[in-house]
mmCIF file of C-alpha atoms in Angstrom:
data_model
loop_
_atom_site.group_PDB
_atom_site.id
_atom_site.type_symbol
_atom_site.label_atom_id
_atom_site.label_comp_id
_atom_site.label_asym_id
_atom_site.label_seq_id
_atom_site.Cartn_x
_atom_site.Cartn_y
_atom_site.Cartn_z
ATOM 1 C CA UNK A 1 -75.549 51.240 13.296
ATOM 2 C CA UNK A 2 -73.011 48.852 14.996
ATOM 3 C CA UNK A 3 -73.526 45.154 14.602
ATOM 4 C CA UNK A 4 -74.237 43.435 17.864
ATOM 5 C CA UNK A 5 -72.403 40.534 19.008
ATOM 6 C CA UNK A 6 -74.022 37.123 17.948
ATOM 7 C CA UNK A 7 -75.503 39.077 14.810
ATOM 8 C CA UNK A 8 -75.529 37.340 11.412
ATOM 9 C CA UNK A 9 -73.093 39.996 10.172
ATOM 10 C CA UNK A 10 -70.501 39.062 12.841
ATOM 11 C CA UNK A 11 -71.003 35.458 12.542
ATOM 12 C CA UNK A 12 -70.305 35.688 8.750
ATOM 13 C CA UNK A 13 -66.980 37.754 9.280
ATOM 14 C CA UNK A 14 -65.877 35.198 11.831
ATOM 15 C CA UNK A 15 -66.512 32.315 9.364
ATOM 16 C CA UNK A 16 -64.506 34.234 6.819
ATOM 17 C CA UNK A 17 -61.556 34.724 9.097
ATOM 18 C CA UNK A 18 -61.714 31.201 10.026
ATOM 19 C CA UNK A 19 -61.731 30.089 6.309
ATOM 20 C CA UNK A 20 -58.984 32.402 5.455
ATOM 21 C CA UNK A 21 -56.568 30.981 8.374
ATOM 22 C CA UNK A 22 -57.568 27.289 7.159
ATOM 23 C CA UNK A 23 -56.559 28.356 3.466
ATOM 24 C CA UNK A 24 -53.280 29.984 4.741
ATOM 25 C CA UNK A 25 -52.374 26.859 6.815
ATOM 26 C CA UNK A 26 -53.249 24.593 3.730
ATOM 27 C CA UNK A 27 -51.179 26.757 1.576
ATOM 28 C CA UNK A 28 -48.384 26.563 3.961
ATOM 29 C CA UNK A 29 -48.642 22.866 4.358
ATOM 30 C CA UNK A 30 -48.391 22.289 0.556
ATOM 31 C CA UNK A 31 -45.307 24.393 0.428
ATOM 32 C CA UNK A 32 -43.753 22.197 3.165
ATOM 33 C CA UNK A 33 -44.671 19.241 1.185
ATOM 34 C CA UNK A 34 -43.173 20.696 -1.915
ATOM 35 C CA UNK A 35 -39.972 21.568 0.000
ATOM 36 C CA UNK A 36 -39.626 18.144 1.621
ATOM 37 C CA UNK A 37 -40.043 16.502 -1.934
ATOM 38 C CA UNK A 38 -37.558 18.681 -3.445
ATOM 39 C CA UNK A 39 -35.080 18.103 -0.558
ATOM 40 C CA UNK A 40 -35.647 14.157 -0.786
ATOM 41 C CA UNK A 41 -35.141 14.530 -4.625
ATOM 42 C CA UNK A 42 -31.981 16.489 -4.196
ATOM 43 C CA UNK A 43 -30.678 13.866 -1.605
ATOM 44 C CA UNK A 44 -31.615 10.876 -3.846
ATOM 45 C CA UNK A 45 -29.872 12.685 -6.865
ATOM 46 C CA UNK A 46 -26.834 13.434 -4.798
ATOM 47 C CA UNK A 47 -26.400 10.050 -3.297
ATOM 48 C CA UNK A 48 -26.825 8.432 -6.645
ATOM 49 C CA UNK A 49 -24.163 10.795 -8.133
ATOM 50 C CA UNK A 50 -21.969 9.919 -5.129
ATOM 51 C CA UNK A 51 -22.474 6.131 -5.633
ATOM 52 C CA UNK A 52 -21.750 6.535 -9.319
ATOM 53 C CA UNK A 53 -18.435 8.443 -8.459
ATOM 54 C CA UNK A 54 -17.264 5.811 -6.068
ATOM 55 C CA UNK A 55 -18.010 2.903 -8.539
ATOM 56 C CA UNK A 56 -16.079 4.935 -11.122
ATOM 57 C CA UNK A 57 -13.010 5.388 -8.705
ATOM 58 C CA UNK A 58 -13.040 1.675 -7.892
ATOM 59 C CA UNK A 59 -13.295 0.577 -11.330
ATOM 60 C CA UNK A 60 -10.440 3.039 -12.445
ATOM 61 C CA UNK A 61 -8.348 1.870 -9.547
ATOM 62 C CA UNK A 62 -8.845 -1.705 -10.605
ATOM 63 C CA UNK A 63 -8.018 -0.952 -14.183
ATOM 64 C CA UNK A 64 -5.150 1.315 -13.744
ATOM 65 C CA UNK A 65 -3.448 -0.315 -10.778
ATOM 66 C CA UNK A 66 -0.706 -2.673 -12.226
ATOM 67 C CA UNK A 67 -0.827 -6.242 -11.123
ATOM 68 C CA UNK A 68 2.364 -7.977 -10.164
ATOM 69 C CA UNK A 69 3.773 -10.498 -12.609
ATOM 70 C CA UNK A 70 3.632 -13.876 -11.692
ATOM 71 C CA UNK A 71 6.596 -16.161 -11.737
ATOM 72 C CA UNK A 72 6.977 -19.711 -10.282
ATOM 73 C CA UNK A 73 10.336 -19.094 -8.745
ATOM 74 C CA UNK A 74 12.800 -21.611 -7.608
ATOM 75 C CA UNK A 75 14.581 -22.055 -10.894
ATOM 76 C CA UNK A 76 18.063 -23.670 -11.443
ATOM 77 C CA UNK A 77 19.383 -20.509 -12.889
ATOM 78 C CA UNK A 78 20.391 -21.938 -16.150
ATOM 79 C CA UNK A 79 21.746 -19.045 -18.143
ATOM 80 C CA UNK A 80 21.885 -21.069 -21.448
ATOM 81 C CA UNK A 81 18.376 -20.928 -21.906
ATOM 82 C CA UNK A 82 18.436 -17.002 -22.475
ATOM 83 C CA UNK A 83 20.155 -15.079 -24.922
ATOM 84 C CA UNK A 84 22.481 -12.582 -23.733
ATOM 85 C CA UNK A 85 22.696 -13.614 -20.094
ATOM 86 C CA UNK A 86 26.279 -13.297 -18.832
ATOM 87 C CA UNK A 87 27.378 -15.423 -15.597
ATOM 88 C CA UNK A 88 30.130 -14.763 -13.008
ATOM 89 C CA UNK A 89 31.965 -16.721 -10.281
ATOM 90 C CA UNK A 90 31.671 -14.016 -7.516
ATOM 91 C CA UNK A 91 32.247 -15.420 -3.868
ATOM 92 C CA UNK A 92 30.141 -14.395 -0.943
ATOM 93 C CA UNK A 93 31.222 -12.907 2.332
ATOM 94 C CA UNK A 94 30.227 -10.080 4.897
ATOM 95 C CA UNK A 95 32.346 -6.993 5.072
ATOM 96 C CA UNK A 96 31.856 -3.540 6.680
ATOM 97 C CA UNK A 97 33.595 -1.480 4.079
ATOM 98 C CA UNK A 98 32.853 -0.420 0.546
ATOM 99 C CA UNK A 99 33.279 -2.863 -2.093
ATOM 100 C CA UNK A 100 34.855 -2.377 -5.424
ATOM 101 C CA UNK A 101 32.593 -4.669 -7.667
ATOM 102 C CA UNK A 102 33.610 -6.518 -11.057
ATOM 103 C CA UNK A 103 30.157 -5.913 -12.761
ATOM 104 C CA UNK A 104 28.209 -2.854 -13.191
ATOM 105 C CA UNK A 105 25.727 -3.063 -11.690
ATOM 106 C CA UNK A 106 27.171 -5.487 -9.277
ATOM 107 C CA UNK A 107 25.846 -9.374 -9.606
ATOM 108 C CA UNK A 108 27.368 -10.926 -6.420
ATOM 109 C CA UNK A 109 30.478 -10.527 -4.389
ATOM 110 C CA UNK A 110 31.311 -9.656 -0.834
ATOM 111 C CA UNK A 111 28.673 -7.338 0.567
ATOM 112 C CA UNK A 112 27.191 -5.798 3.780
ATOM 113 C CA UNK A 113 25.799 -7.906 6.671
ATOM 114 C CA UNK A 114 22.341 -6.184 6.258
ATOM 115 C CA UNK A 115 20.626 -6.794 3.189
ATOM 116 C CA UNK A 116 18.422 -4.110 1.375
ATOM 117 C CA UNK A 117 14.620 -4.501 1.871
ATOM 118 C CA UNK A 118 13.132 -5.490 -1.434
ATOM 119 C CA UNK A 119 10.896 -2.981 -3.120
ATOM 120 C CA UNK A 120 10.590 -0.143 -5.530
ATOM 121 C CA UNK A 121 13.131 2.767 -5.051
ATOM 122 C CA UNK A 122 13.339 6.074 -6.975
ATOM 123 C CA UNK A 123 17.034 7.052 -5.707
ATOM 124 C CA UNK A 124 20.240 4.979 -6.088
ATOM 125 C CA UNK A 125 20.551 2.314 -3.504
ATOM 126 C CA UNK A 126 23.789 1.008 -1.723
ATOM 127 C CA UNK A 127 25.452 -1.711 -3.727
ATOM 128 C CA UNK A 128 26.671 -3.483 -0.704
ATOM 129 C CA UNK A 129 23.083 -3.920 0.746
ATOM 130 C CA UNK A 130 21.569 -4.706 -2.660
ATOM 131 C CA UNK A 131 24.125 -7.413 -3.487
ATOM 132 C CA UNK A 132 23.246 -9.037 -0.068
ATOM 133 C CA UNK A 133 19.437 -9.188 -1.395
ATOM 134 C CA UNK A 134 20.730 -11.048 -4.595
ATOM 135 C CA UNK A 135 22.318 -13.726 -2.196
ATOM 136 C CA UNK A 136 18.742 -14.347 -0.830
ATOM 137 C CA UNK A 137 17.380 -14.978 -4.271
ATOM 138 C CA UNK A 138 16.187 -11.448 -5.075
ATOM 139 C CA UNK A 139 16.547 -9.847 -8.562
ATOM 140 C CA UNK A 140 18.035 -6.246 -8.778
ATOM 141 C CA UNK A 141 16.508 -4.393 -11.648
ATOM 142 C CA UNK A 142 18.296 -1.185 -12.484
ATOM 143 C CA UNK A 143 17.608 1.308 -15.167
ATOM 144 C CA UNK A 144 19.204 4.428 -16.457
ATOM 145 C CA UNK A 145 17.586 7.429 -14.758
ATOM 146 C CA UNK A 146 16.827 9.130 -18.218
ATOM 147 C CA UNK A 147 14.265 6.394 -19.321
ATOM 148 C CA UNK A 148 10.774 7.596 -19.846
ATOM 149 C CA UNK A 149 7.965 7.281 -17.396
ATOM 150 C CA UNK A 150 6.014 5.226 -19.622
ATOM 151 C CA UNK A 151 9.150 2.977 -20.072
ATOM 152 C CA UNK A 152 9.343 2.671 -16.373
ATOM 153 C CA UNK A 153 5.813 1.887 -15.890
ATOM 154 C CA UNK A 154 6.034 -0.899 -18.384
ATOM 155 C CA UNK A 155 9.198 -2.301 -16.488
ATOM 156 C CA UNK A 156 7.310 -2.253 -13.268
ATOM 157 C CA UNK A 157 4.471 -4.325 -14.839
ATOM 158 C CA UNK A 158 6.948 -7.075 -15.432
ATOM 159 C CA UNK A 159 7.978 -7.292 -11.821
ATOM 160 C CA UNK A 160 6.831 -9.805 -9.244
ATOM 161 C CA UNK A 161 5.491 -8.372 -5.791
ATOM 162 C CA UNK A 162 8.265 -9.599 -3.725
ATOM 163 C CA UNK A 163 12.152 -10.608 -3.937
ATOM 164 C CA UNK A 164 12.949 -7.734 -6.369
ATOM 165 C CA UNK A 165 14.715 -4.557 -6.034
ATOM 166 C CA UNK A 166 13.909 -1.863 -8.586
ATOM 167 C CA UNK A 167 16.196 1.353 -8.577
ATOM 168 C CA UNK A 168 18.003 3.877 -10.787
ATOM 169 C CA UNK A 169 21.623 3.370 -11.477
ATOM 170 C CA UNK A 170 24.132 5.936 -12.696
ATOM 171 C CA UNK A 171 26.471 4.963 -15.475
ATOM 172 C CA UNK A 172 24.725 1.687 -16.302
ATOM 173 C CA UNK A 173 25.905 0.050 -19.477
ATOM 174 C CA UNK A 174 22.490 -0.389 -20.980
ATOM 175 C CA UNK A 175 18.946 1.240 -20.443
ATOM 176 C CA UNK A 176 18.032 -1.636 -18.208
ATOM 177 C CA UNK A 177 20.032 -4.176 -16.425
ATOM 178 C CA UNK A 178 18.664 -7.291 -14.490
ATOM 179 C CA UNK A 179 20.971 -8.853 -11.985
ATOM 180 C CA UNK A 180 20.560 -12.133 -10.073
ATOM 181 C CA UNK A 181 23.372 -13.824 -8.115
ATOM 182 C CA UNK A 182 26.236 -14.349 -10.473
ATOM 183 C CA UNK A 183 23.800 -13.743 -13.492
ATOM 184 C CA UNK A 184 23.135 -10.512 -15.426
ATOM 185 C CA UNK A 185 21.058 -9.542 -18.448
ATOM 186 C CA UNK A 186 21.271 -6.198 -20.257
ATOM 187 C CA UNK A 187 18.291 -5.089 -22.343
ATOM 188 C CA UNK A 188 17.240 -1.892 -24.401
ATOM 189 C CA UNK A 189 13.747 -2.032 -23.751
ATOM 190 C CA UNK A 190 11.282 -2.883 -21.042
ATOM 191 C CA UNK A 191 9.264 -4.739 -23.643
ATOM 192 C CA UNK A 192 12.013 -7.292 -24.103
ATOM 193 C CA UNK A 193 10.656 -10.748 -23.577
ATOM 194 C CA UNK A 194 13.934 -11.976 -21.871
ATOM 195 C CA UNK A 195 13.024 -10.013 -18.907
ATOM 196 C CA UNK A 196 10.340 -12.529 -18.079
ATOM 197 C CA UNK A 197 12.781 -15.350 -19.049
ATOM 198 C CA UNK A 198 15.276 -14.030 -16.732
ATOM 199 C CA UNK A 199 12.918 -13.785 -13.797
ATOM 200 C CA UNK A 200 11.473 -17.185 -14.453
ATOM 201 C CA UNK A 201 14.958 -18.667 -14.392
ATOM 202 C CA UNK A 202 16.897 -16.833 -11.660
ATOM 203 C CA UNK A 203 14.088 -15.213 -9.389
ATOM 204 C CA UNK A 204 14.251 -17.002 -6.050
ATOM 205 C CA UNK A 205 16.761 -19.412 -7.672
ATOM 206 C CA UNK A 206 17.505 -22.499 -5.565
ATOM 207 C CA UNK A 207 21.246 -21.961 -6.451
ATOM 208 C CA UNK A 208 21.804 -18.672 -4.479
ATOM 209 C CA UNK A 209 24.232 -18.913 -1.399
ATOM 210 C CA UNK A 210 21.274 -18.291 0.967
ATOM 211 C CA UNK A 211 18.239 -19.841 -0.663
ATOM 212 C CA UNK A 212 15.108 -18.975 1.093
ATOM 213 C CA UNK A 213 16.455 -16.222 3.375
ATOM 214 C CA UNK A 214 14.087 -13.061 3.663
ATOM 215 C CA UNK A 215 14.147 -10.067 1.560
ATOM 216 C CA UNK A 216 12.527 -7.684 4.261
ATOM 217 C CA UNK A 217 13.130 -7.026 7.888
ATOM 218 C CA UNK A 218 16.608 -5.450 7.324
ATOM 219 C CA UNK A 219 17.144 -1.868 6.036
ATOM 220 C CA UNK A 220 15.430 0.538 3.606
ATOM 221 C CA UNK A 221 17.304 2.936 1.620
ATOM 222 C CA UNK A 222 16.506 6.417 0.882
ATOM 223 C CA UNK A 223 13.895 6.717 -1.812
ATOM 224 C CA UNK A 224 11.737 3.793 -1.218
ATOM 225 C CA UNK A 225 8.375 4.051 -2.767
ATOM 226 C CA UNK A 226 6.802 0.836 -2.004
#
């Protein structure tokens, strides 16, 4: 016998279907909630990891980036205060030809009309342009290309941020040679305390031919790093 519409049997079956649908919807709702919580948790953890990574990069950069040495500048260029400094009597003057210099590396003399922009170079730079930079009060720090990377890094840490040229030099008489206008110091190690003394006395010296002239705005030689 087939149950008639509206009979208690049909009504019970309808209630069961509705209850099953509600249960299914509720289960789906709970699954969506769990997925949402899981995704939010992943996002929070991922964001936290990213923040930590950024902080680590900032801290690492701060710790590892060498700070420029700080010198007062404007010294009188008194060589008697530093053991081993040689002084010369080179004259100034602009020429358009190559110059044979008395010192190696040059520490003054005739030079090109355009100075070399101060900075760090990883290639040999033109003598005539570098000497013009010395005339403006810069220090030319030259090194034997065979020195170690660690030694070079130590040397860079001794340098100010401006009015200095750092470059390799073939045939140099010592591992490291510092040249100011008519003054020069040879050292065997980047840890030599006289390097700082030389900068304190000769960097941006008031006794150069063109005191206060710029060390930028002219020419870059090949191999400029910074």
